[in-house]
PDB file of C-alpha atoms in Angstrom:
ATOM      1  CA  UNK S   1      28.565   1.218   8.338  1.00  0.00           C
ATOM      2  CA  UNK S   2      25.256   0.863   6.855  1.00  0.00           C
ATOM      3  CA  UNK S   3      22.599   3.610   8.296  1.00  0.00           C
ATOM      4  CA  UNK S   4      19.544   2.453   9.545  1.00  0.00           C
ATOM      5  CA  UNK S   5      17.970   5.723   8.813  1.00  0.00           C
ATOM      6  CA  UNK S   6      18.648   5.218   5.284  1.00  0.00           C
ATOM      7  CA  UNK S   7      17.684   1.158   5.209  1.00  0.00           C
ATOM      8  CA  UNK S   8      14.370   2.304   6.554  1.00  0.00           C
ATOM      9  CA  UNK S   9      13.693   4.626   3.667  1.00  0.00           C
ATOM     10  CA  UNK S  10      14.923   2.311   0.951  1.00  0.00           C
ATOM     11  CA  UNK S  11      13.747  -1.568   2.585  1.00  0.00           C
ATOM     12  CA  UNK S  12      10.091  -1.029   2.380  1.00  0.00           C
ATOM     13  CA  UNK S  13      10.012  -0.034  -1.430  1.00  0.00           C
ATOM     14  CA  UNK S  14      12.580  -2.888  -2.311  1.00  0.00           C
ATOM     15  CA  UNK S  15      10.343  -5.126  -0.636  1.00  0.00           C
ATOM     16  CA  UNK S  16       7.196  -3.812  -2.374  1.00  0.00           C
ATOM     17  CA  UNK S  17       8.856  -3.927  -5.757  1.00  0.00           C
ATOM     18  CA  UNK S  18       9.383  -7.982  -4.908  1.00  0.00           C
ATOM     19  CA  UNK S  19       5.273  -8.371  -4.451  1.00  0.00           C
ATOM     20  CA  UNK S  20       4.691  -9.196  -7.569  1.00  0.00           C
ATOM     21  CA  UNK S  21       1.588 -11.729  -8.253  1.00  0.00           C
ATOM     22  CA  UNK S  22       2.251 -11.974 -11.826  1.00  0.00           C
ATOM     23  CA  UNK S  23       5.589 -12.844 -12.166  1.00  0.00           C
ATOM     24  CA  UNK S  24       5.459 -15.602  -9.348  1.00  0.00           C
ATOM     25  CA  UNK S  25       2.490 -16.984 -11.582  1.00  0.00           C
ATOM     26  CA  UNK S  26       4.525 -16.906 -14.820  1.00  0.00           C
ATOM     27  CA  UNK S  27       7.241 -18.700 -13.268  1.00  0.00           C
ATOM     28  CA  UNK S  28       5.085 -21.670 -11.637  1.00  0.00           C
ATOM     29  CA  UNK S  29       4.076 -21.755 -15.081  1.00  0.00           C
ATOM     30  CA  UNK S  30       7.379 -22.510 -16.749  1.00  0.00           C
ATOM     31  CA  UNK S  31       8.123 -24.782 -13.788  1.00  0.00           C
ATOM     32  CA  UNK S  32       4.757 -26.886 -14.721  1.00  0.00           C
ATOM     33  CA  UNK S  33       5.204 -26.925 -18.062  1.00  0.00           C
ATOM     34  CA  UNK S  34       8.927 -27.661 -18.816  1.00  0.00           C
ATOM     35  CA  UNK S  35      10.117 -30.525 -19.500  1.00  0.00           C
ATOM     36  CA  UNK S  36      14.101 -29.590 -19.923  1.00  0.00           C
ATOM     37  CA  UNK S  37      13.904 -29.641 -15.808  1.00  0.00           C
ATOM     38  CA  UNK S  38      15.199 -26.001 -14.213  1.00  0.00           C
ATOM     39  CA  UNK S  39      16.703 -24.590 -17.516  1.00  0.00           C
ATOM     40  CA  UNK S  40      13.870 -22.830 -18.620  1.00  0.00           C
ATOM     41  CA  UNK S  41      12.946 -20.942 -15.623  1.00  0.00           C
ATOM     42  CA  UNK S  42      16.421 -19.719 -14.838  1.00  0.00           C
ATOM     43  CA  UNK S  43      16.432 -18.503 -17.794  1.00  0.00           C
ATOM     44  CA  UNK S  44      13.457 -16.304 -16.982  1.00  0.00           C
ATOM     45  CA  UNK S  45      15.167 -15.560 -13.547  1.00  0.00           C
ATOM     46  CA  UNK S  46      18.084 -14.450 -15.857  1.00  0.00           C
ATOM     47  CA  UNK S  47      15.774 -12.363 -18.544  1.00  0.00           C
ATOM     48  CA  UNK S  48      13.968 -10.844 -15.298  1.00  0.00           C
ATOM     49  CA  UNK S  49      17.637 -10.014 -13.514  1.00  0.00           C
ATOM     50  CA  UNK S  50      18.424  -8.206 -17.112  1.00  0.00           C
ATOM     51  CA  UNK S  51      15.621  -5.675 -16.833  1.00  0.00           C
ATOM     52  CA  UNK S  52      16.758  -4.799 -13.289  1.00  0.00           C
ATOM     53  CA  UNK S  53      20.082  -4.933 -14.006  1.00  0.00           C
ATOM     54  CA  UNK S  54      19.053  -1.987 -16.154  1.00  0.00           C
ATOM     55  CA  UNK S  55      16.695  -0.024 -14.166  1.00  0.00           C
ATOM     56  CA  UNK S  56      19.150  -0.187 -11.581  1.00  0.00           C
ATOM     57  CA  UNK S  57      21.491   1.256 -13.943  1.00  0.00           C
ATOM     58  CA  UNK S  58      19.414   4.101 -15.115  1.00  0.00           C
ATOM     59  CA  UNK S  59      18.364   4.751 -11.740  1.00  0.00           C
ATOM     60  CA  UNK S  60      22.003   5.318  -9.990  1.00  0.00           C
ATOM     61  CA  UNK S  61      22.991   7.741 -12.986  1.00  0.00           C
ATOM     62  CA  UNK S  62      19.467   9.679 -12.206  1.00  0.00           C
ATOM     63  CA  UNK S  63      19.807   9.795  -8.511  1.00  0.00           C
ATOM     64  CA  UNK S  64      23.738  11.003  -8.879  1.00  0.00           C
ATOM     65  CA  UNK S  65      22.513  13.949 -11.386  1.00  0.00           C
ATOM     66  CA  UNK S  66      20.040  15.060  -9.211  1.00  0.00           C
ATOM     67  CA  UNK S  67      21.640  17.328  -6.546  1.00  0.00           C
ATOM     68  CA  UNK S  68      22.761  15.283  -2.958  1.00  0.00           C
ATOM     69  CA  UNK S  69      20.728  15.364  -0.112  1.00  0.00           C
ATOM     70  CA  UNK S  70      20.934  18.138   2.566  1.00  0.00           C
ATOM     71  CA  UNK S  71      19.941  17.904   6.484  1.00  0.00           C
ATOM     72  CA  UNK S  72      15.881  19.622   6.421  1.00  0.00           C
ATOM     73  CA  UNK S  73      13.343  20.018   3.658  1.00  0.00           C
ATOM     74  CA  UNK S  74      14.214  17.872   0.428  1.00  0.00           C
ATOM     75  CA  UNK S  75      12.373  19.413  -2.683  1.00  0.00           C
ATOM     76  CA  UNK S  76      13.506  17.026  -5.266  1.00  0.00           C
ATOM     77  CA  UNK S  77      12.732  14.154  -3.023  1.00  0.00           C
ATOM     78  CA  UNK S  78       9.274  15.669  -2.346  1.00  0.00           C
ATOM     79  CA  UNK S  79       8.464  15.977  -5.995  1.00  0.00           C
ATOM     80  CA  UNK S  80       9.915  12.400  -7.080  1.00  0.00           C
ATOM     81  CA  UNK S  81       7.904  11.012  -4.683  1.00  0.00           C
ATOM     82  CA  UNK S  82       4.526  12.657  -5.208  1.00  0.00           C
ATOM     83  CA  UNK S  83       5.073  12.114  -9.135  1.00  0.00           C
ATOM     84  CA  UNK S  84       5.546   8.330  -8.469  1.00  0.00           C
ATOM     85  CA  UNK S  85       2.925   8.625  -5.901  1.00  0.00           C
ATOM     86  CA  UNK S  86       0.504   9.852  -8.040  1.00  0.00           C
ATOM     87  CA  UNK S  87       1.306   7.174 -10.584  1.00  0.00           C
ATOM     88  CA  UNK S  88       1.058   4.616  -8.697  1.00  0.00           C
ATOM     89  CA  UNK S  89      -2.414   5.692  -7.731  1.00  0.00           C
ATOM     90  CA  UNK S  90      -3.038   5.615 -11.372  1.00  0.00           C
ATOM     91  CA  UNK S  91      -1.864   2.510 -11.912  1.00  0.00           C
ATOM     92  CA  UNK S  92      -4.220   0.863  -8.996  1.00  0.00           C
ATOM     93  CA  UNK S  93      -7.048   2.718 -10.145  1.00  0.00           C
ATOM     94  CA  UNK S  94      -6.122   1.004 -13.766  1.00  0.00           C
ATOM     95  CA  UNK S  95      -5.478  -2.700 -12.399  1.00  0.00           C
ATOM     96  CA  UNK S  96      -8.775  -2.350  -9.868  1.00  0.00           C
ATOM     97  CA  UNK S  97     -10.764  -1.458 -13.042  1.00  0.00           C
ATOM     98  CA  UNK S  98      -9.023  -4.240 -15.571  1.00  0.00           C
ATOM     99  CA  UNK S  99      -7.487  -2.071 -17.893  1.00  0.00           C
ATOM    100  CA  UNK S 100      -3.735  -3.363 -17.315  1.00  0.00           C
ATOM    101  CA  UNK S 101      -3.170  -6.625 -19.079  1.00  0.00           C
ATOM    102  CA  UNK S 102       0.262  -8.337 -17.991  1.00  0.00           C
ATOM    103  CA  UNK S 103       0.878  -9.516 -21.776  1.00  0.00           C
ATOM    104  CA  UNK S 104       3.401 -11.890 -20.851  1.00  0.00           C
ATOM    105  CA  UNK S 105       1.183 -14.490 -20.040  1.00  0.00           C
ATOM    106  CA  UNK S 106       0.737 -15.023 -23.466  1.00  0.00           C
ATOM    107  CA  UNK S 107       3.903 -15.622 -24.063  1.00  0.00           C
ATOM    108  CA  UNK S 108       4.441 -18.221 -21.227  1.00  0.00           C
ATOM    109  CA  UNK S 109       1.485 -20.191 -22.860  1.00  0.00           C
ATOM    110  CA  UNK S 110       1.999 -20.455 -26.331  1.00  0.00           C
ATOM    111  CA  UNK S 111       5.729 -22.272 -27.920  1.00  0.00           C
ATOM    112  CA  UNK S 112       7.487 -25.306 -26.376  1.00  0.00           C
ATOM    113  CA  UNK S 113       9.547 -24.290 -23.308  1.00  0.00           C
ATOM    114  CA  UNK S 114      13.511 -23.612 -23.831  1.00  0.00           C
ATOM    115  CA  UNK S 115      16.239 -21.837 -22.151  1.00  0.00           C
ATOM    116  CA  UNK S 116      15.801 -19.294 -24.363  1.00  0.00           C
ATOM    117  CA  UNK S 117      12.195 -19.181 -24.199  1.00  0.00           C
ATOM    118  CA  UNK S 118      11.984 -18.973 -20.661  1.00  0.00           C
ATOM    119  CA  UNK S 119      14.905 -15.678 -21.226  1.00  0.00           C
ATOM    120  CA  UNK S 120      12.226 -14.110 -23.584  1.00  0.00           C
ATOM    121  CA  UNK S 121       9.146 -14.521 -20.834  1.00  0.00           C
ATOM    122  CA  UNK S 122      11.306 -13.079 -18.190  1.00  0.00           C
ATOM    123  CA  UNK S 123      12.913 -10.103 -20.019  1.00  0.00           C
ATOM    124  CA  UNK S 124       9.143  -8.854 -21.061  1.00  0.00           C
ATOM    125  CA  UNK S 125       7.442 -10.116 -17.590  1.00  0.00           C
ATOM    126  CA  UNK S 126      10.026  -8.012 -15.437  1.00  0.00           C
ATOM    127  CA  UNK S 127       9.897  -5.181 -18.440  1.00  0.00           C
ATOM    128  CA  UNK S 128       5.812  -4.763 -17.901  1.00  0.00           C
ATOM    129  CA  UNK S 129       5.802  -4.874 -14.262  1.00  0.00           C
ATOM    130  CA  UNK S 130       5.369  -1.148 -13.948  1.00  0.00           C
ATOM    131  CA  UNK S 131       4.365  -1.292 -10.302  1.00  0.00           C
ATOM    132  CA  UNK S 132       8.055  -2.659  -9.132  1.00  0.00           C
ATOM    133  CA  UNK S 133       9.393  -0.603 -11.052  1.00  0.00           C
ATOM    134  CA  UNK S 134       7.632   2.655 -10.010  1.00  0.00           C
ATOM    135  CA  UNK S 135       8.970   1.588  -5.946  1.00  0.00           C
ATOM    136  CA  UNK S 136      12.021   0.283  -7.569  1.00  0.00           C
ATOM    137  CA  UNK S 137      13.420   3.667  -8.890  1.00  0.00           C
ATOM    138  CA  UNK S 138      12.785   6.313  -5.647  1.00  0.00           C
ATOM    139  CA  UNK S 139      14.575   3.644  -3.615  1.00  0.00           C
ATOM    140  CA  UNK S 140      17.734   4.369  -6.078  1.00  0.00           C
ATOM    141  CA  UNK S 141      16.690   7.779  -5.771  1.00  0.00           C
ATOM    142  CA  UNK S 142      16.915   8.199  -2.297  1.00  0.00           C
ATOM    143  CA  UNK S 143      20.153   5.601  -1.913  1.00  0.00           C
ATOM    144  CA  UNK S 144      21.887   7.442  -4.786  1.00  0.00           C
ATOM    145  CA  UNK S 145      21.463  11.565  -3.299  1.00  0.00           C
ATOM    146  CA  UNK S 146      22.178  10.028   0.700  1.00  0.00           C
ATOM    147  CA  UNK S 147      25.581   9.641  -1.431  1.00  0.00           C
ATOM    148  CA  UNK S 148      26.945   6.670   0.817  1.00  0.00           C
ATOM    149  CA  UNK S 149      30.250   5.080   0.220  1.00  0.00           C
ATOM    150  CA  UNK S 150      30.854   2.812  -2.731  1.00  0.00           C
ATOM    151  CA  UNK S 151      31.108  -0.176  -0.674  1.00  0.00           C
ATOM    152  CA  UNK S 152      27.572   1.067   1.786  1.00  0.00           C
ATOM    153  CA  UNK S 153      25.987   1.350  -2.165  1.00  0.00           C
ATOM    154  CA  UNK S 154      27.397  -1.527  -3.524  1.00  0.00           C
ATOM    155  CA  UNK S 155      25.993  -3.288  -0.791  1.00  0.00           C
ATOM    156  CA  UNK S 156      22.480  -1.975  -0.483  1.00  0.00           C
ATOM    157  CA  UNK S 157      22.189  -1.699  -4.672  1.00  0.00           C
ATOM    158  CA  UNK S 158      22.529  -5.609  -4.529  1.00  0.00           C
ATOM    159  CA  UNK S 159      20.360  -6.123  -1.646  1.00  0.00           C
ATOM    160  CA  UNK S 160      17.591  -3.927  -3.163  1.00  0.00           C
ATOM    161  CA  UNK S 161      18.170  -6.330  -6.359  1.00  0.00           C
ATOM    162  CA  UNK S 162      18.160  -9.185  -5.050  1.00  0.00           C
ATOM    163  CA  UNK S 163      14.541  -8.545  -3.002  1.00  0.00           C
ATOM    164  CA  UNK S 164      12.688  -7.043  -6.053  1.00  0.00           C
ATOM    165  CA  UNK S 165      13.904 -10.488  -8.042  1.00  0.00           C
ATOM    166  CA  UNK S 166      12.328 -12.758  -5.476  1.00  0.00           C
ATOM    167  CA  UNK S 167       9.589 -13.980  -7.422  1.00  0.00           C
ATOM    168  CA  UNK S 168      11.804 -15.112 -10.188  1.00  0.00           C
ATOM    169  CA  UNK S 169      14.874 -16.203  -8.376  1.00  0.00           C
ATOM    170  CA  UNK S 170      12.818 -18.159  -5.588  1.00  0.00           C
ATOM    171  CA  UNK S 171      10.749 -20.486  -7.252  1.00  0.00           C
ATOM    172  CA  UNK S 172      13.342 -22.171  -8.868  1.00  0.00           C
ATOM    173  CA  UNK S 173      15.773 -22.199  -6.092  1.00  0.00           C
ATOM    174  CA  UNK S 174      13.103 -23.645  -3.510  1.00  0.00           C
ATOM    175  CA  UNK S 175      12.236 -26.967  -6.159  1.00  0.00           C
ATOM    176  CA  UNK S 176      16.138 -26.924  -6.733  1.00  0.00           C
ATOM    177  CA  UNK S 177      16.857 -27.249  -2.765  1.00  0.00           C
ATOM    178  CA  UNK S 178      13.656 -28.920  -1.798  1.00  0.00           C
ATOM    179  CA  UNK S 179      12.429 -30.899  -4.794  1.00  0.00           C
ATOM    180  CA  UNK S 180       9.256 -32.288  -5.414  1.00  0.00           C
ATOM    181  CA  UNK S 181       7.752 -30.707  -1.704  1.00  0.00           C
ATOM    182  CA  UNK S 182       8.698 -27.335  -3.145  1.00  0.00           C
ATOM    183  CA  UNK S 183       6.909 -27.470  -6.629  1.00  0.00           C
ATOM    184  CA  UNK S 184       3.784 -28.725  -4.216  1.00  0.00           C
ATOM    185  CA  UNK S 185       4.281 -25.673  -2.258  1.00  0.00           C
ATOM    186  CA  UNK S 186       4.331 -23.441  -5.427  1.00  0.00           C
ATOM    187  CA  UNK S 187       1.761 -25.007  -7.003  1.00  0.00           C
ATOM    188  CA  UNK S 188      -0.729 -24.757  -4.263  1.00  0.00           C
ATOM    189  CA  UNK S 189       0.428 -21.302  -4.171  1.00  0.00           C
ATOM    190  CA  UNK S 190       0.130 -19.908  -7.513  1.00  0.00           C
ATOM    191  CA  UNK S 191      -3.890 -20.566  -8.122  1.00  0.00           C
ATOM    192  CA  UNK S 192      -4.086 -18.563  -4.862  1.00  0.00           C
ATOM    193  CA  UNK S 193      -2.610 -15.425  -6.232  1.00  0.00           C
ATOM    194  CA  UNK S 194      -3.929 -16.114  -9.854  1.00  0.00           C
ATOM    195  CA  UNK S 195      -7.513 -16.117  -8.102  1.00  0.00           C
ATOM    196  CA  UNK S 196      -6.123 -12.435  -6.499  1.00  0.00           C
ATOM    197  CA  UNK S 197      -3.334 -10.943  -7.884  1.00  0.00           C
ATOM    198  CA  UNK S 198      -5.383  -7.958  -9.518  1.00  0.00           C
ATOM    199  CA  UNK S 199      -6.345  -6.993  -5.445  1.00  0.00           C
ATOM    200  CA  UNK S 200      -3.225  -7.419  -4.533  1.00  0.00           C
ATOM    201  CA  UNK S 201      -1.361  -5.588  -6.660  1.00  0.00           C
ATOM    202  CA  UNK S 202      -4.203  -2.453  -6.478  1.00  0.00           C
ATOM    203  CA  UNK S 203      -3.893  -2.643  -2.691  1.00  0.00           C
ATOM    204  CA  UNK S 204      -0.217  -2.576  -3.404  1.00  0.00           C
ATOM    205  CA  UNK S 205      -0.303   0.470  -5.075  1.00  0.00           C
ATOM    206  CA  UNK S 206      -2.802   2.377  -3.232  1.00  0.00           C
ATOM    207  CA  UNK S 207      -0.645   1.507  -0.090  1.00  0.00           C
ATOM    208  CA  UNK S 208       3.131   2.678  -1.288  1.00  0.00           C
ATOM    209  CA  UNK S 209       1.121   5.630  -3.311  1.00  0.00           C
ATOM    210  CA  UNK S 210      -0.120   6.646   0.283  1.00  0.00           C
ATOM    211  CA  UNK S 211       3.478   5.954   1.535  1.00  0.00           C
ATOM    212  CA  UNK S 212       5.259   7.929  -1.089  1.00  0.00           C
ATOM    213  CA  UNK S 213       3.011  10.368  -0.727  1.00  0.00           C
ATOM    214  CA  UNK S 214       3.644  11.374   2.942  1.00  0.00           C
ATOM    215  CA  UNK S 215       6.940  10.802   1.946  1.00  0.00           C
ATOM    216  CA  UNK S 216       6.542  13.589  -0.374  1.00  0.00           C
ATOM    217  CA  UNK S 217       4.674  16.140   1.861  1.00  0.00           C
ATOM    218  CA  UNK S 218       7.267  15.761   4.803  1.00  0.00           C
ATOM    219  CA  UNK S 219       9.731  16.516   2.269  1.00  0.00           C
ATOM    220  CA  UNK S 220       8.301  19.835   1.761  1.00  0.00           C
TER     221      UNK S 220
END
C-alpha cells in the first residue's frame, strides 16, 4: 500500500518538475513546423524521456547510498533540501535577471524537422532544464531513504516520471487524440507562456526554494 505520508512529500516536487514553460514551447514548435506529421515531436518526447530516464537512474542509486530514513529529525534530508533550496533560489534570481538562456531553442529553429531531429531538441531541452531537475532529484531522495517496497517504488518512480514529462508527452498525445482542436488549443497556448515563461519559472523557483527550505529546517 502506497503511503500518503510519503505521496505528499514526493507529489508536489514531481508536479513542479512538470511546469516547465520552455519545453511546452519547444514542442508546439516542432508540432508547427513539421511536416512528417507526429514523428518529430515524439521523438523529442523520446529524447526528453532519455534524460529522465537517467536522472531517475542516478537519483535511486544516490538516495539508496545515503543512509534510510529514521522516525524524528532527518539530517541528510535537511541538508539535501536546503542545498537544493538554496539553488533553486539561485537559479530564480538568475532567470528573473535574464542570465539563463534555454539554448535549445536554437536548435528547434534552425534544420528541417526529422525524427531524429526532434530526438536531438528533446535530449538537450530536458538536459538544460535545471529547475525540474533540481525538484526532480529530492523527490528520489526522499522516495529512495522511505525505502518502500519494490513494487510501492516501482510504482511511484513511474508516476513521478511520467508527471515531470508532461510537457513533452502531452502535446503530442492531445493533437494525436483530438486533432486539429488540440493543435488550436496548443497554439493559443504557447504565445501565452512564451510572453511569461521567465515569471513563471522564477516564481517557480522562489516557491519550491521556500518549500524545500522549510522542508529542510523541520528536518533539523
Amino acid at each position: 500500500m502506497v503511503s500518503l505520508s510519503l505521496l505528499v512529500e514526493i507529489l508536489p516536487l514531481a508536479l513542479g518538475a512538470a511546469v516547465s514553460p520552455l519545453v511546452l514551447i519547444l514542442q508546439v514548435m516542432l508540432l508547427g513546423r513539421s511536416t512528417q506529421g507526429l514523428g518529430p515531436s515524439w521523438g523529442f518526447a523520446a529524447g526528453a524521456s532519455l534524460v529522465v530516464a537517467g536522472w531517475t537512474l542516478a537519483g535511486l542509486l544516490l538516495g539508496h547510498a545515503l543512509p534510510p530514513r529514521t522516525p524524528g529529525p532527518d539530517p541528510v534530508a535537511a541538508v539535501v533540501h536546503l542545498v537544493l533550496a538554496l539553488l533553486l533560489l539561485t537559479l530564480g534570481l538568475a532567470i528573473q535577471q535574464g542570465r539563463l538562456v534555454h539554448a535549445s531553442v536554437v536548435g528547434a529553429e534552425g534544420a528541417p524537422l526529422s525524427v531524429r531531429r526532434g530526438l536531438l531538441i528533446g535530449t538537450g531541452s530536458m538536459a538544460t532544464n535545471l529547475t525540474s531537475l533540481v525538484l526532480f532529484l529530492p523527490a528520489l531522495q526522499d522516495l529512495a531513504r522511505a525505502q518502500p517496497s519494490l513494487p510501492t517504488e516501482v510504482l511511484l518512480v513511474g508516476l513521478m516520471a511520467l508527471i515531470t514529462l508532461l510537457p513533452a508527452l502531452a502535446p503530442p498525445a492531445l493533437v494525436w487524440l483530438w486533432g486539429a482542436p488540440g493543435r488550436r488549443t496548443l497554439e493559443r497556448l504557447a504565445p501565452w507562456m512564451a510572453q511569461h515563461q521567465r515569471r513563471i519559472q522564477a516564481l517557480l523557483c522562489f516557491g519550491f526554494a521556500g518549500f524545500l527550505a522549510l522542508k529542510g529546517i523541520s528536518g533539523l
